[in-house]
Short mmCIF file of C-alpha atoms in Angstrom, two decimals:
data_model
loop_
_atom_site.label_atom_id
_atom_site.label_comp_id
_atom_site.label_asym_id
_atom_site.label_seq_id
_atom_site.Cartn_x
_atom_site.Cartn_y
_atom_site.Cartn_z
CA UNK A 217 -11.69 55.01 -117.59
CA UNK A 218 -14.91 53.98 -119.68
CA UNK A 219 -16.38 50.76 -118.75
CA UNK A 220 -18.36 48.69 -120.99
CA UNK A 221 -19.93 45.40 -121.46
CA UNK A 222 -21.89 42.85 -124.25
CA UNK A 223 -23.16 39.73 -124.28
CA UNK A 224 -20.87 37.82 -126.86
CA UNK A 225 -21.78 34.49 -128.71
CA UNK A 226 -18.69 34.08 -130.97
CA UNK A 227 -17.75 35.57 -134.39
CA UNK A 228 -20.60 34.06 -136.07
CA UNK A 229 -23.16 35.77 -133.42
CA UNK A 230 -26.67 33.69 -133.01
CA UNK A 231 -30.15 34.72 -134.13
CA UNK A 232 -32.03 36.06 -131.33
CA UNK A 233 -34.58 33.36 -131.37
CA UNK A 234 -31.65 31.20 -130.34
CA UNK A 235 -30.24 33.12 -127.45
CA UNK A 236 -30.08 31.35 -123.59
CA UNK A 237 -31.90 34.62 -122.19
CA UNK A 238 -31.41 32.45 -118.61
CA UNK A 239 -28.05 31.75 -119.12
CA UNK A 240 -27.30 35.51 -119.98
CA UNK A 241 -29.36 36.57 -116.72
CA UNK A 242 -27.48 34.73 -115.16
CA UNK A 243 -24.15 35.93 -116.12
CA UNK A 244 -25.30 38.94 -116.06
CA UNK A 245 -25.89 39.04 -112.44
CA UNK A 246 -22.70 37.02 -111.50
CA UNK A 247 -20.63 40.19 -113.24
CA UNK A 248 -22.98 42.68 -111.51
CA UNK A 249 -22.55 41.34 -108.10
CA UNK A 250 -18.48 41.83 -108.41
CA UNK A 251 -18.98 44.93 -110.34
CA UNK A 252 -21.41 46.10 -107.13
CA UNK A 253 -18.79 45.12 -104.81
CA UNK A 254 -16.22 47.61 -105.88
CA UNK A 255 -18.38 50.63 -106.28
CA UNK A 256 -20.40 50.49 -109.34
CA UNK A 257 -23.96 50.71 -107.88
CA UNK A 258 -23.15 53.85 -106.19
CA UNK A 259 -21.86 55.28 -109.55
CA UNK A 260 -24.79 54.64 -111.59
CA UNK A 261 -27.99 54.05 -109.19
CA UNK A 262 -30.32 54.03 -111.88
CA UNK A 263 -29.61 51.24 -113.76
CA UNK A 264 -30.60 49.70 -117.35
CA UNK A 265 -30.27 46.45 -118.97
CA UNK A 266 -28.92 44.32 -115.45
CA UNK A 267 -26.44 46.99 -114.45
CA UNK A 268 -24.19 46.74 -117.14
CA UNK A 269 -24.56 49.45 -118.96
CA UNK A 270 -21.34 51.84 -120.30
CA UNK A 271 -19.68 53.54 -117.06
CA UNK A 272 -17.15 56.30 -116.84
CA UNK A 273 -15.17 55.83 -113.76
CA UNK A 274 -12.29 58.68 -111.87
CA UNK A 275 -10.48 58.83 -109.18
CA UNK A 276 -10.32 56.19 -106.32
CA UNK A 277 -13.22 54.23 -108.18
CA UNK A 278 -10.80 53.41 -111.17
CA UNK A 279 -8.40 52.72 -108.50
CA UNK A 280 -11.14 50.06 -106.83
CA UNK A 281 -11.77 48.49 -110.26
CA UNK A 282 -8.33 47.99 -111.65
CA UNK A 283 -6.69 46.46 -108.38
CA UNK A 284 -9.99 44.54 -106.97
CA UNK A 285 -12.42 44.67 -109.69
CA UNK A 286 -10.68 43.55 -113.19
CA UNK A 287 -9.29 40.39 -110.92
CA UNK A 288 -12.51 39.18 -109.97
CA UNK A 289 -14.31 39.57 -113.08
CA UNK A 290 -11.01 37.75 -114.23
CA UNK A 291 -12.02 35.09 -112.12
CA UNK A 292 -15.65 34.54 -112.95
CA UNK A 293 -16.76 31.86 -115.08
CA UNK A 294 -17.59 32.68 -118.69
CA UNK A 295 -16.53 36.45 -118.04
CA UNK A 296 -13.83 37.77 -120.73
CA UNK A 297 -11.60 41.23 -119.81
CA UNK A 298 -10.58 42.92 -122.70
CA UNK A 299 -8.18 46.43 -122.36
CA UNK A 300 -8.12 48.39 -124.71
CA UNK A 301 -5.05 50.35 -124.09
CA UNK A 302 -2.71 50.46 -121.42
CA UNK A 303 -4.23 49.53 -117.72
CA UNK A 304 -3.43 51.53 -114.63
CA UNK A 305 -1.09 50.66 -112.58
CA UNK A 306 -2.22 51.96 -108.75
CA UNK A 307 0.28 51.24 -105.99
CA UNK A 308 -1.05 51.70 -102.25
CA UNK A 309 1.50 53.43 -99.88
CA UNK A 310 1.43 51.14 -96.84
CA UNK A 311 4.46 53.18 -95.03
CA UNK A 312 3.38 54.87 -91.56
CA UNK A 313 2.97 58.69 -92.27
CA UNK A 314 5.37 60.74 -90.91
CA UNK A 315 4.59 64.90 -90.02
CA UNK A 316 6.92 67.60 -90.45
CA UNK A 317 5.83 71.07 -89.02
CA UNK A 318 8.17 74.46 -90.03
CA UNK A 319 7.34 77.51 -88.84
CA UNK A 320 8.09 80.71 -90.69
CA UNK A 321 7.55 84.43 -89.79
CA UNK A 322 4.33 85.90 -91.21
CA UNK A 323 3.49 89.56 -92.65
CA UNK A 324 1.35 89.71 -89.45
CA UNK A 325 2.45 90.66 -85.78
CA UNK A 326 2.46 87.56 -83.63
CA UNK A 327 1.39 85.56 -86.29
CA UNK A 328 3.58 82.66 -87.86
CA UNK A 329 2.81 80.79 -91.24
CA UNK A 330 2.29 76.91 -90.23
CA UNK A 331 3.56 74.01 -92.34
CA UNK A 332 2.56 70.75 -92.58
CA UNK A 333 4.09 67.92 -94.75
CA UNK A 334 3.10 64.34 -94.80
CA UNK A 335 5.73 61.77 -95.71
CA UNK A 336 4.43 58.40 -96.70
CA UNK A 337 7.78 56.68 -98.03
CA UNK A 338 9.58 58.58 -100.10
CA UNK A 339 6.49 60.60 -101.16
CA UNK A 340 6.01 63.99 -99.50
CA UNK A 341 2.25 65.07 -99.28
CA UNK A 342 1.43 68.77 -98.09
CA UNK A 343 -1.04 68.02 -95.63
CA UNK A 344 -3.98 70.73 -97.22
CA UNK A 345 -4.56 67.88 -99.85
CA UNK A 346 -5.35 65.51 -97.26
CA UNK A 347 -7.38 68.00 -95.14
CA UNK A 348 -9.20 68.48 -98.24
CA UNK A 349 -9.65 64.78 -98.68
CA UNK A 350 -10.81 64.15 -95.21
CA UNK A 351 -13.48 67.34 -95.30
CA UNK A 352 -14.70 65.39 -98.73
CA UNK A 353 -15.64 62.27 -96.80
CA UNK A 354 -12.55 60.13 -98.71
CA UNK A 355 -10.91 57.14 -96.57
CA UNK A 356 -8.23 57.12 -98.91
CA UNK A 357 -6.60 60.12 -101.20
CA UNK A 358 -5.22 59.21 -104.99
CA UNK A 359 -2.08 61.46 -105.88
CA UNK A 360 -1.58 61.87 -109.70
CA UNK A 361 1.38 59.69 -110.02
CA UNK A 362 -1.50 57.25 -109.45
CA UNK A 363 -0.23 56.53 -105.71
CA UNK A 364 -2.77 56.36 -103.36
CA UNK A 365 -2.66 56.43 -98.89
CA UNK A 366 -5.08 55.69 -96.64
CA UNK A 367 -6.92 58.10 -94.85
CA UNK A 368 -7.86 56.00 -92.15
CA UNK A 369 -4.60 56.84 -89.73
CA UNK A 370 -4.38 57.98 -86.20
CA UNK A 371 -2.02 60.63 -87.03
CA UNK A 372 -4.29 62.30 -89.79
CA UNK A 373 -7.40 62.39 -87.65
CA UNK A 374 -5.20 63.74 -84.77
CA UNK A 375 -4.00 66.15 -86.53
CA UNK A 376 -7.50 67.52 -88.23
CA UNK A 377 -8.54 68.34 -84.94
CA UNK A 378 -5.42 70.47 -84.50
CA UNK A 379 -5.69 71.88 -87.25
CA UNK A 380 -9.34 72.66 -87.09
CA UNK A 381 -8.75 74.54 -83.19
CA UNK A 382 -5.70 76.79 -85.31
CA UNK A 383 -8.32 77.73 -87.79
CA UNK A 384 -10.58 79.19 -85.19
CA UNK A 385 -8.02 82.04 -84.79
CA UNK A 386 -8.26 83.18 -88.19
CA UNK A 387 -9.63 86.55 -88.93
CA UNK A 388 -10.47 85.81 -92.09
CA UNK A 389 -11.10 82.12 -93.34
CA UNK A 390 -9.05 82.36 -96.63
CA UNK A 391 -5.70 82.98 -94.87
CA UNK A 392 -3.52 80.83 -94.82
CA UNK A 393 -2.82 78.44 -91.62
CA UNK A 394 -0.69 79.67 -88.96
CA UNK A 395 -0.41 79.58 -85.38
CA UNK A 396 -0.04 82.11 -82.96
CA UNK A 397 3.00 82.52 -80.34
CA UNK A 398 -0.11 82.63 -77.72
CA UNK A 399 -0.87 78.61 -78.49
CA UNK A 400 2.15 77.07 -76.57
CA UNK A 401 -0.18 74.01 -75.64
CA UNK A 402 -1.39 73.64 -79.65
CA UNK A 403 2.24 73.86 -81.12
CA UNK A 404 3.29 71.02 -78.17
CA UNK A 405 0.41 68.68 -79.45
CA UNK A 406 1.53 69.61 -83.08
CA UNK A 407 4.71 68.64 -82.21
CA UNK A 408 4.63 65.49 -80.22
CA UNK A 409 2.44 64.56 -83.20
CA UNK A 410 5.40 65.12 -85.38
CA UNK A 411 8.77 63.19 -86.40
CA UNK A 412 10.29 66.32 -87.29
CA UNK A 413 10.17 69.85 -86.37
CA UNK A 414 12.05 73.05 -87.58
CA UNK A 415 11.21 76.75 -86.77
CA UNK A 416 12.37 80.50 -86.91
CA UNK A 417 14.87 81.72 -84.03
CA UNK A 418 12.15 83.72 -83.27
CA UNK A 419 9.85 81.17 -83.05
CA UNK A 420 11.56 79.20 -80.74
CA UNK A 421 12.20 82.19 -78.76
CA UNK A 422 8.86 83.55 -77.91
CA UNK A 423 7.27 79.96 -77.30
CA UNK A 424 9.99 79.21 -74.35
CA UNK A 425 9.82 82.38 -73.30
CA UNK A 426 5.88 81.71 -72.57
CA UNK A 427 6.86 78.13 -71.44
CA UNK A 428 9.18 79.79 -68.55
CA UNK A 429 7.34 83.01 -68.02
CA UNK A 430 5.79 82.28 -64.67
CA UNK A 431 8.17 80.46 -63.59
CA UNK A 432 11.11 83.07 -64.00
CA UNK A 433 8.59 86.14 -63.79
CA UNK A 434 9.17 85.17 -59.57
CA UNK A 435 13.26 86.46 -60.23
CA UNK A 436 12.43 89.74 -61.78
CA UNK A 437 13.72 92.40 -59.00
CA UNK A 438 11.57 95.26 -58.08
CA UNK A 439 13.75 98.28 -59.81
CA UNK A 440 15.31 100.15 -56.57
CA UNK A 441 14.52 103.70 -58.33
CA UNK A 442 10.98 103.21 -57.57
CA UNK A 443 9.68 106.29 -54.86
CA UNK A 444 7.39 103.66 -53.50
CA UNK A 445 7.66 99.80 -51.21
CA UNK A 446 5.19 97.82 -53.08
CA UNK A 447 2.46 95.65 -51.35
CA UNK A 448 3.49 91.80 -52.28
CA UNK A 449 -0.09 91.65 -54.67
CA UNK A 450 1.50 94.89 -56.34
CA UNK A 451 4.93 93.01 -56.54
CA UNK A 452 3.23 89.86 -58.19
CA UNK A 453 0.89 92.06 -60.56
CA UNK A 454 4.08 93.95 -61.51
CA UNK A 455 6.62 90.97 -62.31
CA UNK A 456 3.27 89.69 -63.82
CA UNK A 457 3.62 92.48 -66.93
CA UNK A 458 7.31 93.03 -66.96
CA UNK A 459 7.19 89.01 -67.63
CA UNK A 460 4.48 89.72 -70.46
CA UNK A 461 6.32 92.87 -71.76
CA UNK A 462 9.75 90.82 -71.96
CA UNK A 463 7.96 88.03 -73.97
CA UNK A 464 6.83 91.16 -76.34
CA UNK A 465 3.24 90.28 -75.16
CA UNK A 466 0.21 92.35 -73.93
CA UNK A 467 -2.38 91.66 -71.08
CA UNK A 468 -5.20 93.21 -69.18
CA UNK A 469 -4.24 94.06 -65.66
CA UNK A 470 -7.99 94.05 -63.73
CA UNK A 471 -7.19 94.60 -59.88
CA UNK A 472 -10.32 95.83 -57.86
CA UNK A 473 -10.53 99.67 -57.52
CA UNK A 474 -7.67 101.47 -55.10
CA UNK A 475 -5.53 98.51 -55.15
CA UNK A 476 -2.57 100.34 -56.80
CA UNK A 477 -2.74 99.24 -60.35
CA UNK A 478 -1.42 103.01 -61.36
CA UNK A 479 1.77 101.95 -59.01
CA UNK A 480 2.16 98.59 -60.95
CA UNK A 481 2.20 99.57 -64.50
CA UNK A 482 5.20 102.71 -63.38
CA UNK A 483 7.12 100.13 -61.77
CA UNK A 484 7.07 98.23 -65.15
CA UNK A 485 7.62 101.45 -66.93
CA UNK A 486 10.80 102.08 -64.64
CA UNK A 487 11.83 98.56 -65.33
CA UNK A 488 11.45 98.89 -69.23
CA UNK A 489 13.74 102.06 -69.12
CA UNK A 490 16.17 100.26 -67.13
CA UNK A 491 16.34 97.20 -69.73
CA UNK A 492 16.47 99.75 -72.39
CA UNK A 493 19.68 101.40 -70.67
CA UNK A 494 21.30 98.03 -69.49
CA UNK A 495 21.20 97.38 -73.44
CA UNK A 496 22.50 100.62 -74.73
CA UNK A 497 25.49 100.43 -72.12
CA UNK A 498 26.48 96.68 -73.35
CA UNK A 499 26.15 97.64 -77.19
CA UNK A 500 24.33 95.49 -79.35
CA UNK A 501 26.61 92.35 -77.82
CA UNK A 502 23.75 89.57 -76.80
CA UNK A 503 26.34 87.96 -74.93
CA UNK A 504 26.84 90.37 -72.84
CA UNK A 505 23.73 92.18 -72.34
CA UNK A 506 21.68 91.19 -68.96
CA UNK A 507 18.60 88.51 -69.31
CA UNK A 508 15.87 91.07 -69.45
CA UNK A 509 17.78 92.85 -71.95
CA UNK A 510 17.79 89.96 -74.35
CA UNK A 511 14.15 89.72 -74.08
CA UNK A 512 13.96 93.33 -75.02
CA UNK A 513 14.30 91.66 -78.60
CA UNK A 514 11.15 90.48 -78.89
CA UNK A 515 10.02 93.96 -77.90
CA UNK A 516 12.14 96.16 -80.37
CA UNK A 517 13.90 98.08 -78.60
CA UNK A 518 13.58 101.25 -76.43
CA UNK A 519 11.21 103.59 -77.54
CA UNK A 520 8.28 105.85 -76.03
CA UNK A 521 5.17 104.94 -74.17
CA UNK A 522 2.02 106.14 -74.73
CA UNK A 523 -0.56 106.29 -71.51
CA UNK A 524 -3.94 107.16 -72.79
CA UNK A 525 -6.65 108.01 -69.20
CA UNK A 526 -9.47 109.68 -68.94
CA UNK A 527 -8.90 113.27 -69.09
CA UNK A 528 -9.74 113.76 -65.32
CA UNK A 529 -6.98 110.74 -64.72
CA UNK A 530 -4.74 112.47 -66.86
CA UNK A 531 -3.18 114.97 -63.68
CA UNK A 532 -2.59 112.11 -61.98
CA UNK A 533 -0.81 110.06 -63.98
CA UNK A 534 1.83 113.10 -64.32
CA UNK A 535 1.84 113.42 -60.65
CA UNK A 536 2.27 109.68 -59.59
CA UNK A 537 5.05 109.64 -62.51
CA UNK A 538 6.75 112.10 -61.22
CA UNK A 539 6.42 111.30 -57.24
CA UNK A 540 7.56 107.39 -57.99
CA UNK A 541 9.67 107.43 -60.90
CA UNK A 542 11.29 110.68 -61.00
CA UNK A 543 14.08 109.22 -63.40
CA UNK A 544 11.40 108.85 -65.69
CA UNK A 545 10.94 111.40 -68.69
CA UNK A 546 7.68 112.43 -68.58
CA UNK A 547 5.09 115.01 -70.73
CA UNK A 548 0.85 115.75 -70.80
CA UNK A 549 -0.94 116.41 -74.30
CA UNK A 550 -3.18 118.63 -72.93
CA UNK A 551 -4.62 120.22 -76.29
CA UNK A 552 -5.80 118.82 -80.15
CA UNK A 553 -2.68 119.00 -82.64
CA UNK A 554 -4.21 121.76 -83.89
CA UNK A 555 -3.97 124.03 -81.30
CA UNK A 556 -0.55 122.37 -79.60
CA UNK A 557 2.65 124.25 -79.39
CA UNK A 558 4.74 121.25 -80.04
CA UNK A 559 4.22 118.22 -82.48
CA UNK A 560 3.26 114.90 -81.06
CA UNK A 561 6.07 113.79 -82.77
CA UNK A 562 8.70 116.02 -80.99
CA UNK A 563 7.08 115.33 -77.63
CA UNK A 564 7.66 111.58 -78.28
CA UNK A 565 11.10 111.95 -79.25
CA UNK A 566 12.28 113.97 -75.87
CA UNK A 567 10.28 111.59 -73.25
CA UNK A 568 9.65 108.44 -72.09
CA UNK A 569 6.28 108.42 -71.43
CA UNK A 570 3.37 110.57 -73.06
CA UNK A 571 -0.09 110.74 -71.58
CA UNK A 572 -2.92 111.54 -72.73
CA UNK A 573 -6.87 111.68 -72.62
CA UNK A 574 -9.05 109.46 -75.04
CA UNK A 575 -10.73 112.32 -76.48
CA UNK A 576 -7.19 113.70 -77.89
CA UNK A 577 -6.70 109.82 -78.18
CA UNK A 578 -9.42 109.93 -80.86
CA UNK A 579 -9.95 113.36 -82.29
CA UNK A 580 -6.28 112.95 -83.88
CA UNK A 581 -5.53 109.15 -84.46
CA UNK A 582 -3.88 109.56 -87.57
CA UNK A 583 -1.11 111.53 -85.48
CA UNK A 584 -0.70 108.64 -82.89
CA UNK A 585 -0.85 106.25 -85.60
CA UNK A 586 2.29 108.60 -87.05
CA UNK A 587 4.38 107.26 -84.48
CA UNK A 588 6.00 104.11 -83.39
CA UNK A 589 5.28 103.22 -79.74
CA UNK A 590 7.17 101.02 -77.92
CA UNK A 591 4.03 100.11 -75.30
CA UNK A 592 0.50 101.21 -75.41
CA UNK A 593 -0.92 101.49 -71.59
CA UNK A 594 -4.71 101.92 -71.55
CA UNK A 595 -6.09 102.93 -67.84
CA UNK A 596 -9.24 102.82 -66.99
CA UNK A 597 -10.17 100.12 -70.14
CA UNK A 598 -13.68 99.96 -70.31
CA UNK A 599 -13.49 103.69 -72.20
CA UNK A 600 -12.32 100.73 -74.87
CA UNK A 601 -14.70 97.76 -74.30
CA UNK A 602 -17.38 98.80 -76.91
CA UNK A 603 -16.30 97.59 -80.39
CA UNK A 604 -17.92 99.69 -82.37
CA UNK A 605 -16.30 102.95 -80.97
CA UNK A 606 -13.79 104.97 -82.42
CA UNK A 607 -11.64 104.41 -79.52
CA UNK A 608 -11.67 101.20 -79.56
CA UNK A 609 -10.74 101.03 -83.29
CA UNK A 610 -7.52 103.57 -82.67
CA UNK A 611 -6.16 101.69 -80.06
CA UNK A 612 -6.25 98.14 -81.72
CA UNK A 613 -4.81 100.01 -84.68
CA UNK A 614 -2.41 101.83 -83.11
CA UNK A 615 1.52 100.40 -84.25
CA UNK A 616 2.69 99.62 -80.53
CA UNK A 617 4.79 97.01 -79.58
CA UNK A 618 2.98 95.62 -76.70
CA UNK A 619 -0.59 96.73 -75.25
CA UNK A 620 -1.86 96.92 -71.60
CA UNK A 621 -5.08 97.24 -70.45
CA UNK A 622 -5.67 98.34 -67.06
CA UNK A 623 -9.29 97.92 -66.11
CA UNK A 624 -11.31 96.97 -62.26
CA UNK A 625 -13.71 96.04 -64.84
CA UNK A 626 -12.79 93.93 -67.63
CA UNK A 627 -16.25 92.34 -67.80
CA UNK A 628 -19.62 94.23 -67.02
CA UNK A 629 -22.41 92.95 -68.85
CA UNK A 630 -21.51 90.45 -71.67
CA UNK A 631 -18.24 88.35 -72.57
CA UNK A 632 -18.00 90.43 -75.29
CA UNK A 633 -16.38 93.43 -73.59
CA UNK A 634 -13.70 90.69 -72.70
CA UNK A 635 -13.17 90.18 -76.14
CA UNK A 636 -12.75 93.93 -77.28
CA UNK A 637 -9.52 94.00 -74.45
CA UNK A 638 -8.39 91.24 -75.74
CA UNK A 639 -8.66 92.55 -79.39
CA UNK A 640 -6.52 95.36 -78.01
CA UNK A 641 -3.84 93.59 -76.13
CA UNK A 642 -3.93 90.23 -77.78
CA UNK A 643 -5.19 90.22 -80.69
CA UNK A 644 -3.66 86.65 -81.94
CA UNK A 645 -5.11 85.32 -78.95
CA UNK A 646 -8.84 86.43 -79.91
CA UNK A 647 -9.10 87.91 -83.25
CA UNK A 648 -12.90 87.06 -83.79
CA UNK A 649 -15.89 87.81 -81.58
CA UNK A 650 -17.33 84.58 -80.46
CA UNK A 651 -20.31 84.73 -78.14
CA UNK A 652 -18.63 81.26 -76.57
CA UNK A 653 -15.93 82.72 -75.43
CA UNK A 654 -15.61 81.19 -71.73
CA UNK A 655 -13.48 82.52 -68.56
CA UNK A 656 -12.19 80.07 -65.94
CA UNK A 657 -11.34 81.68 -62.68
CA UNK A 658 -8.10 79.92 -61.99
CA UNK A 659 -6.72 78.83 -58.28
CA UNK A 660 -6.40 81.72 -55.19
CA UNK A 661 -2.82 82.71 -57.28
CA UNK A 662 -5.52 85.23 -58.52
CA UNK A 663 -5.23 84.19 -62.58
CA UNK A 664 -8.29 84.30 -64.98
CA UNK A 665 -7.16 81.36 -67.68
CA UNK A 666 -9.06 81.28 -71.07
CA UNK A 667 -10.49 77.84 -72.27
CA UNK A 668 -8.70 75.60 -74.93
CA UNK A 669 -11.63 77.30 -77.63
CA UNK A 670 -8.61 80.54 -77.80
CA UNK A 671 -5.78 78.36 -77.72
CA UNK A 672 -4.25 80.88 -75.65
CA UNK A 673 -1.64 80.73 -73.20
CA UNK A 674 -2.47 80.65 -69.60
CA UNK A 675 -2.02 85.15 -68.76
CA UNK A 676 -3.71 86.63 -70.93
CA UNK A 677 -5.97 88.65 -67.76
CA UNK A 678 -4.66 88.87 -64.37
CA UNK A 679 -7.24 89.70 -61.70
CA UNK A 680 -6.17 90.37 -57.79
CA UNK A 681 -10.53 90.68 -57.51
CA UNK A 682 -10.30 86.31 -58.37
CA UNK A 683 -9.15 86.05 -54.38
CA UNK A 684 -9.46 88.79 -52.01
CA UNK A 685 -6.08 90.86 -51.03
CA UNK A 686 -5.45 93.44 -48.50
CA UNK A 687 -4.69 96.44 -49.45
#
């Protein structure tokens, strides 16, 4: 809209000589101090000839003028409005905004596209406009059939702070918003925010499964096949990971030295096989199939396990295996693809669990990337803390359905070690190094909780070394 403005003395005009200059000054300045009122001195700061110079207005300015300005001028002695063509009509949309959020699965593990659509009335906003509104300083947002909301609303600053904690999880800044099964508490604020909320099955299936975790993860029997009576620290650390492994989620088990953490993770490996088998006898029929069987879902399925030690650990784990869990299908890689009898491949398919050492681990990642694992168990972790390492890299890229990391050491010397487990087993929970990454050593339950900066659920470390235990 282009504004203009003249002095005007009637068709036959006046000689200059003859002009009120005061009276001209004045109206002048009675039309400037309206036209300042709604906006005009912040559109053209350096003004000419009293202010009222020709002006090109957009957006919410036009909006200003039409409804606020044009009447007041309207209303001002000795001022004449003139349109030439048709004038705007702007309507306000004084409704209370309403949120809808929808989940829907993304191309990414863990990871589910978040929507967001504001209703104001019968007019449906997606919410990115007005995020883009609000990070442009606007109080109010103009929509192009020349409707216009307020941005001055409870629920829209409520929700930019959401929105802004989701976006700290994103890898890379471009992707689109979604949230992360790991944010239980960020999808409850979302939706108490929220008059209406719809989801994947899925969805709604790994968030009440973290929800319900600890409390359920207390009825998960010890599996009587286990060689082995359990200490009640080993008991807790091992219902700990099956509860985890049945959500389809990873952790970092970080027990002190000679507490038994070998013991723990074949208990949960006896446990998995058990699921697995409960399934397979029941057929695919959900009805029928045993709780920890359904949660299998979120897991895909039986499967092998990979155990990657270091190679001296290696022996061990093939010993312990077969001493406590002799039901357990077990095989070593003890030498480089190249110079291996049998394909990694074929080993896979005839056991349950494979071990290996990280130096196999590395030298051929593209064959352990060949295969699907159902679980990825990393002993002695800190082989993995350093980033930059080619370990590291192969075991965060590694296609396994869950990841474990079993460590006395989770943290030596910076929080960033932290992080590179966490990259490994939970990578929605912490998928960009941030030097403020914080720990909170939770209550004599022995937990390590991560601050509200992850927007992770409370589980992503468990530590028996956060209150001492007897061995």
């Amino acid at each position: 809209m282009v504004v203009d403005s003249e002095i005007d003395y009637g068709a036959a005009g006046l000689d200059d000589y003859a002009r009120d200059l005061q009276a001209e000054g004045q109206l002048r300045s009675a039309a400037l101090k309206v036209l300042v009122n709604h906006g005009w001195d912040e559109l053209e700061p350096h003004r000419s000839n009293g202010g009222l110079v020709s002006h090109t207005l957009e957006g919410l300015a036009t909006v200003d003028f039409v409804r606020r300005g044009l009447p007041a001028l309207e209303r001002t002695p000795h001022v004449r409005v003139l349109d030439v063509g048709r004038r705007p009509v702007y309507k306000e949309l004084t409704e209370a905004p309403e949120l809808t959020v929808t989940t829907v699965e993304s191309d990414k593990n863990d990871w589910f596209d978040l929507g967001l659509m504001i209703t104001v009335g019968d007019r449906r906003i997606p919410y990115a406009d007005i995020l883009r509104a609000l990070s442009a300083g606007q109080k109010r947002m103009l929509m192009s059939d020349k409707t216009y909301v307020s941005l001055d609303q409870p629920l829209f600053h409520q929700l930019r702070s959401l929105i802004e904690e989701a976006n700290m999880l994103k890898e890379n800044p471009k992707d689109p918003l979604r949230i992360t099964r790991y944010q239980v508490n960020l999808w409850d604020e979302l939706a108490g925010l929220a008059t209406e909320v719809s989801g994947t099955d899925s969805w709604y299936a790994a968030i009440s499964g973290l929800a319900t975790g600890s409390e359920k993860a207390s009825e998960i029997p010890v599996p009587d096949t286990v060689d082995a009576t359990l200490r009640p620290y080993q008991v807790d650390g091992f219902r700990w990971l099956a509860s985890l492994w049945r959500q389809g989620l990873g952790g970092i088990l970080a027990d002190d030295m000679g507490l038994g953490k070998t013991l723990q993770v074949i208990t949960l490996l006896v446990h998995m096989r058990q699921a697995w088998m409960s399934e397979d006898q029941n057929g695919q029929d959900v009805s029928a199939v045993s709780d920890a069987s359904a949660h299998t879902a979120l897991t895909g399925g039986a499967g092998p396990v990979l155990v990657v030690a270091p190679t001296s650990v290696v022996p061990n784990w093939l010993a312990e295996l077969r001493r406590f869990a002799p039901g357990v299908r077990v095989a070593g890689v003890r030498d480089t693809q190249a110079k291996a009898a049998q394909s990694l491949a074929e080993v896979a398919a005839h056991n349950d669990v494979v071990v290996t050492s990280y130096t196999l681990f590395r030298l051929d990642s593209d064959v352990y990337h060949d295969v699907e694992w159902s679980a990825l168990i990393l002993d002695e972790a800190q082989f993995v803390k350093n980033k930059s390492t080619k370990a590291h890299q192969t075991a965060r890229e590694l296609k396994a359905r869950v990841k474990f990391a079993i460590t006395g050491t989770p943290l030596e010397n910076n929080l960033m070690e932290l992080w590179a487990l966490l990259a490994i087993t939970s990578l929605a929970c912490s998928p960009r190094p941030v030097s403020s990454l914080k720990c909170l050593a939770g209550p004599s339950n022995g937990w390590v909780l991560l601050n509200r900066w992850s927007g992770c659920a409370a589980g992503c470390v468990r530590s028996c070394c956060a209150a001492p235990r007897l061995k």
